[in-house]
Amino acid sequence: MKTLGKFGPYGGLYVSELLIPVLTEVEAAFVKFKDDAAFQTELSTLLKEFAGRPTPITEMKHLSKEFGCTIVLKREDLLHGGAHKTNNVLGQALLAKRMGKKHLIAETGAGQHGVATAMAGALMELPVKIFMGAKDIERQHSNVQRMKLFGAEVIAVESGSRSLKDAINDAMRYWTAHSRDTYYVFGTVAGPHPFPSLVAHFQRVIGDEARAQCLAKYGKLPHTVCACVGGGSNAIGIFKAFVDDPAVRLIGVEPAGEGLETGKHGAALGMGRPGSLHGSYSYCLQDSDGQILEAHSISAGLDYPGVGPEHSYLKDIKRAEYVSATDREAVDAFLLLTKREGIIPALESAHAIAAAQKIASSLKTNDILLINLSGRGDKDIDHVLRYLS
Ligand SMILES: *Cc1c(COP(=O)(O)O)cnc(C)c1O
């Protein structure tokens, strides 16, 4: 591990010594298999035939007229499972198989990564344990049912705030004791090395496809690429393909929750400062004593007090910009896309639509604003209706 997964000062491997050997083993397997022809063929066949890749790009005729530039969505909402998470879990589950691991574990907050991992486990005949905060289990009943239908065991985490942060800690602790036969499918581009690099690798298919699709359809690159940021995996997945095109503006959108001034938000890059969380050094929400704060957002999938280290680096070197959208703005964007374009976006993705509306004012009619529609919003309908009532 030459660089220990550093992005400038960020990232790294700040974990118990007991976890170093298995993380080293995962890194070695990743390095070995990511360019292995048989592995690549098996993964791309799964992505195509099981998950439905490539997902299309779609021009939004009504939004383009309203926003004053060319709005194009990358349709991860059409991926099997309903969000980009499928790309990552298929890649990691396949890697686990190649490593000879017999069990999968994962953390989940809202339950979406848990459902995706349970789905991959069912497909690949690997038993799955999902660590989930007891509070989240109460709030996310239907995702718990889906995990169980796929045959996964859901373990209630009762420690701390009984939510995602604690679920990750317990999953890491369990992994330390069971690493010989167990693989930990991490859900986003955060956590200790090699996860930020490994998850980014499996998600970059989003940007690679979108870049080629834009060139084929429009004969040029997008002016701006915009994506929501929770841990940051769908954003890194689409950014990667454009990071070396300096003319392409990259914008990540964090949840401003009830408003940045209220303290009830999840804007780790916008309002946090660098610190250590879940084995990695990156921006995170913390109080003056360095205690990690809870994140707040209407969309459970963006509810994470940290962010992937590569985003911290892209922010510092000013290659990407990070803005935020409030709960209210996200709900308005959710309704707008639903009513005007016939697409129900995930509330997470709606944050990117909300920000795009503001960004668009500085673009010309023919400039392409590419938005990553990270997932579909069927899961959010009750929540939105309750918010509006
Ligand atoms: C989980 C999730 C996110 C947030 O995760 P990232 O790692 O930041 O991409 C965003 N959108 C959807 C639809 C999700 O399910």
Coordinates of N, CA, C and O and ligand atoms in Angstrom, one line a residue, residues 76 82-85 110 112-113 187-190 199 203 228-236 299-303 307 311 345-349 372-376 379-380, ligand 1:
E76 N -29.6 6.7 -13.7 CA -29.4 5.6 -12.8 C -30.6 5.1 -12.1 O -30.7 4.0 -11.5
G82 N -33.1 0.2 -8.6 CA -33.6 1.5 -8.5 C -32.6 2.6 -8.2 O -33.0 3.8 -8.0
A83 N -31.3 2.3 -8.1 CA -30.3 3.3 -7.8 C -28.9 2.8 -8.2 O -28.7 1.6 -8.5
H84 N -28.0 3.8 -8.2 CA -26.6 3.5 -8.6 C -25.9 2.4 -7.7 O -24.9 1.9 -8.1
K85 N -26.5 2.2 -6.5 CA -25.8 1.3 -5.6 C -25.5 -0.1 -6.2 O -24.6 -0.8 -5.8
A110 N -30.5 4.2 5.6 CA -31.9 4.2 5.1 C -32.3 2.8 4.7 O -33.5 2.6 4.6
Q112 N -31.1 1.4 1.8 CA -30.9 1.1 0.4 C -29.7 0.3 0.1 O -29.7 -0.6 -0.8
H113 N -28.6 0.6 0.8 CA -27.4 -0.2 0.5 C -27.5 -1.6 1.1 O -27.0 -2.6 0.5
G187 N -20.6 0.8 1.6 CA -21.6 1.4 0.7 C -21.3 2.6 -0.1 O -22.1 3.0 -1.0
T188 N -20.2 3.3 0.2 CA -19.9 4.6 -0.5 C -18.4 4.8 -0.5 O -17.6 3.9 -0.1
V189 N -18.0 5.9 -1.1 CA -16.6 6.2 -1.3 C -15.9 6.8 0.0 O -14.9 7.5 -0.1
A190 N -16.4 6.4 1.1 CA -15.8 6.8 2.4 C -15.1 5.6 3.1 O -14.9 4.6 2.4
V199 N -14.7 1.6 -4.4 CA -16.1 2.0 -4.7 C -16.1 3.0 -5.9 O -17.0 2.8 -6.8
Q203 N -18.1 2.6 -9.5 CA -19.1 3.5 -9.9 C -18.7 4.4 -11.1 O -19.6 5.1 -11.7
C228 N -25.7 14.7 -6.5 CA -25.9 14.9 -5.0 C -24.8 14.1 -4.3 O -24.2 13.2 -4.9
V229 N -24.5 14.6 -3.1 CA -23.4 14.0 -2.3 C -23.9 13.6 -0.9 O -24.2 14.5 -0.1
G230 N -23.9 12.3 -0.6 CA -24.1 11.9 0.7 C -22.7 11.4 1.2 O -21.9 12.3 1.7
G231 N -22.3 10.2 1.0 CA -20.9 9.8 1.1 C -20.1 10.2 -0.1 O -18.9 10.4 -0.1
G232 N -20.8 10.3 -1.2 CA -20.2 10.8 -2.4 C -20.0 9.8 -3.6 O -19.3 10.1 -4.5
S233 N -20.6 8.6 -3.5 CA -20.2 7.6 -4.5 C -20.9 7.9 -5.9 O -20.2 7.7 -6.9
N234 N -22.1 8.3 -6.0 CA -22.7 8.6 -7.3 C -22.0 9.8 -7.9 O -21.8 9.8 -9.1
A235 N -21.6 10.8 -7.1 CA -21.0 12.0 -7.6 C -19.6 11.6 -8.1 O -19.2 12.0 -9.3
I236 N -18.8 10.9 -7.3 CA -17.5 10.5 -7.8 C -17.6 9.6 -9.1 O -16.9 9.8 -10.0
S299 N -33.8 13.4 3.0 CA -33.5 12.1 2.3 C -32.5 11.3 3.1 O -31.4 11.7 3.3
A300 N -33.0 10.2 3.6 CA -32.2 9.3 4.5 C -30.9 8.9 3.9 O -29.9 8.8 4.5
G301 N -30.8 8.8 2.5 CA -29.6 8.4 1.9 C -28.5 9.5 1.9 O -27.3 9.2 1.5
L302 N -28.8 10.7 2.2 CA -27.8 11.7 2.3 C -27.4 12.1 3.7 O -26.6 13.0 4.0
D303 N -27.9 11.3 4.7 CA -27.8 11.5 6.1 C -26.5 11.0 6.7 O -26.5 10.1 7.4
V307 N -17.9 12.6 4.5 CA -17.9 12.6 3.1 C -16.6 11.9 2.6 O -15.6 11.9 3.3
H311 N -13.6 13.8 -2.4 CA -14.4 15.0 -2.5 C -13.7 16.1 -1.7 O -13.6 17.3 -2.2
P345 N -38.0 11.3 -9.1 CA -36.6 11.1 -8.7 C -36.5 10.7 -7.3 O -37.4 11.0 -6.5
A346 N -35.5 10.0 -6.9 CA -35.2 9.8 -5.4 C -35.0 11.2 -4.8 O -34.5 12.2 -5.5
L347 N -35.4 11.4 -3.5 CA -35.2 12.7 -2.9 C -33.7 13.1 -2.9 O -33.4 14.2 -2.9
E348 N -32.8 12.1 -2.8 CA -31.4 12.4 -2.9 C -31.1 13.1 -4.2 O -30.5 14.2 -4.2
S349 N -31.5 12.5 -5.3 CA -31.2 13.0 -6.6 C -31.9 14.4 -6.8 O -31.4 15.2 -7.5
N372 N -26.7 13.8 -12.6 CA -26.8 12.3 -12.3 C -28.1 12.1 -11.5 O -28.2 12.5 -10.4
L373 N -29.0 11.4 -12.2 CA -30.3 11.0 -11.5 C -30.0 9.7 -10.8 O -30.2 8.6 -11.3
S374 N -29.5 9.8 -9.5 CA -28.9 8.6 -8.9 C -29.9 7.5 -8.6 O -29.5 6.4 -8.4
G375 N -31.2 7.9 -8.4 CA -32.1 6.8 -8.1 C -33.6 7.2 -8.4 O -33.8 8.4 -8.6
R376 N -34.5 6.3 -8.3 CA -35.9 6.6 -8.5 C -36.6 6.8 -7.2 O -36.1 6.4 -6.1
K379 N -39.7 5.0 -3.4 CA -39.5 4.8 -2.0 C -39.8 6.1 -1.2 O -40.0 6.0 0.0
D380 N -39.9 7.2 -1.8 CA -40.0 8.5 -1.1 C -41.4 9.1 -1.2 O -41.6 10.2 -0.6
Ligands
LIG1 C1 -27.5 6.1 -1.2 C2 -28.0 7.0 -2.2 C3 -27.3 8.3 -2.4 C4 -26.2 8.8 -1.6 O1 -25.0 8.0 -1.6 P1 -23.7 8.5 -2.4 O2 -22.6 7.6 -1.9 O3 -23.5 9.9 -1.9 O4 -24.0 8.5 -3.8 C5 -27.8 9.1 -3.4 N1 -28.8 8.8 -4.2 C6 -29.5 7.6 -4.0 C7 -30.6 7.3 -4.9 C8 -29.1 6.7 -3.0 O5 -29.7 5.6 -2.9

